Amino acid sequence: MKHIVLGYDGSAFSMQALDWALDEAELRGLSLTVAHAWQWPYGEAPEEARSHLRKAAEHVLWHGADCARHTSSGLTVETDLHEGPAAERLVELSHEAALVVVGSRGLSALPRAVVGSVAGYVATHAHCPVIVVRGPGPLPAASQPGPVVVADRDPDAAVLDFAFEEAALRRVPLATSADVTAWAARHPGVPVQEAADFGTATLVVAGRRRAAPAGVAASLLQHAPCPVAVVGG
């Protein structure tokens, strides 16, 4: 059975992502895998030094998993500790995942970065949908949640399937400028409205084929005021 994968490094951004990943797992009835990667950045090193770094990584992973277990209602939480690049490991894990959730940037990102290299790489290369959690404050809870917004003018079927599923799970409307008559018939419980301002959205959804540097998804990953889902092949 597929699961939700969370990329976690202990940063405030990954804590936001943890909140969102928990919500996804509980809404979908799936388990959560908290994943953390580490690597020695200075070339050759004595084993003792590497051991200290690994223990620090184990502590970060334990903290994320412990937070997940104590803030969920009986959710199955597993862990994945990897020595090597975080982005590559998350893409590898995406083969068996229903969804990968990451923060917009992590501890290693430069202060000026709007979206970190890990988030950008995973969103572009993963084998399943990826949600990059952006926006201020606690997520995803909101007193008046906005719609799920489809950003693409000509969305792929995978984008619409995912967007309708998220809207149904969260019991919010779907907003889009595309003709979604066929999808709306399959999801009669999801109200459909005209495209909304991204600033009001609970989630913005875009196709992965538009995640290239000049694409819609790439722009959203840099500037959207809310979480962004990147979907499709």
PDB file of C-alpha atoms in Angstrom, residues 24-25 62 149 183 195:
ATOM      1  CA  GLU A  24      -2.748  14.262   3.941  1.00  0.00           C
ATOM      2  CA  ALA A  25      -2.054  10.939   5.631  1.00  0.00           C
ATOM      3  CA  TRP A  62      13.563  10.899  15.803  1.00  0.00           C
ATOM      4  CA  VAL A 149      -6.902  26.284  -7.564  1.00  0.00           C
ATOM      5  CA  TRP A 183     -14.375  15.702 -13.933  1.00  0.00           C
ATOM      6  CA  ALA A 195     -10.475  30.791 -11.174  1.00  0.00           C
TER       7      ALA A 195
END
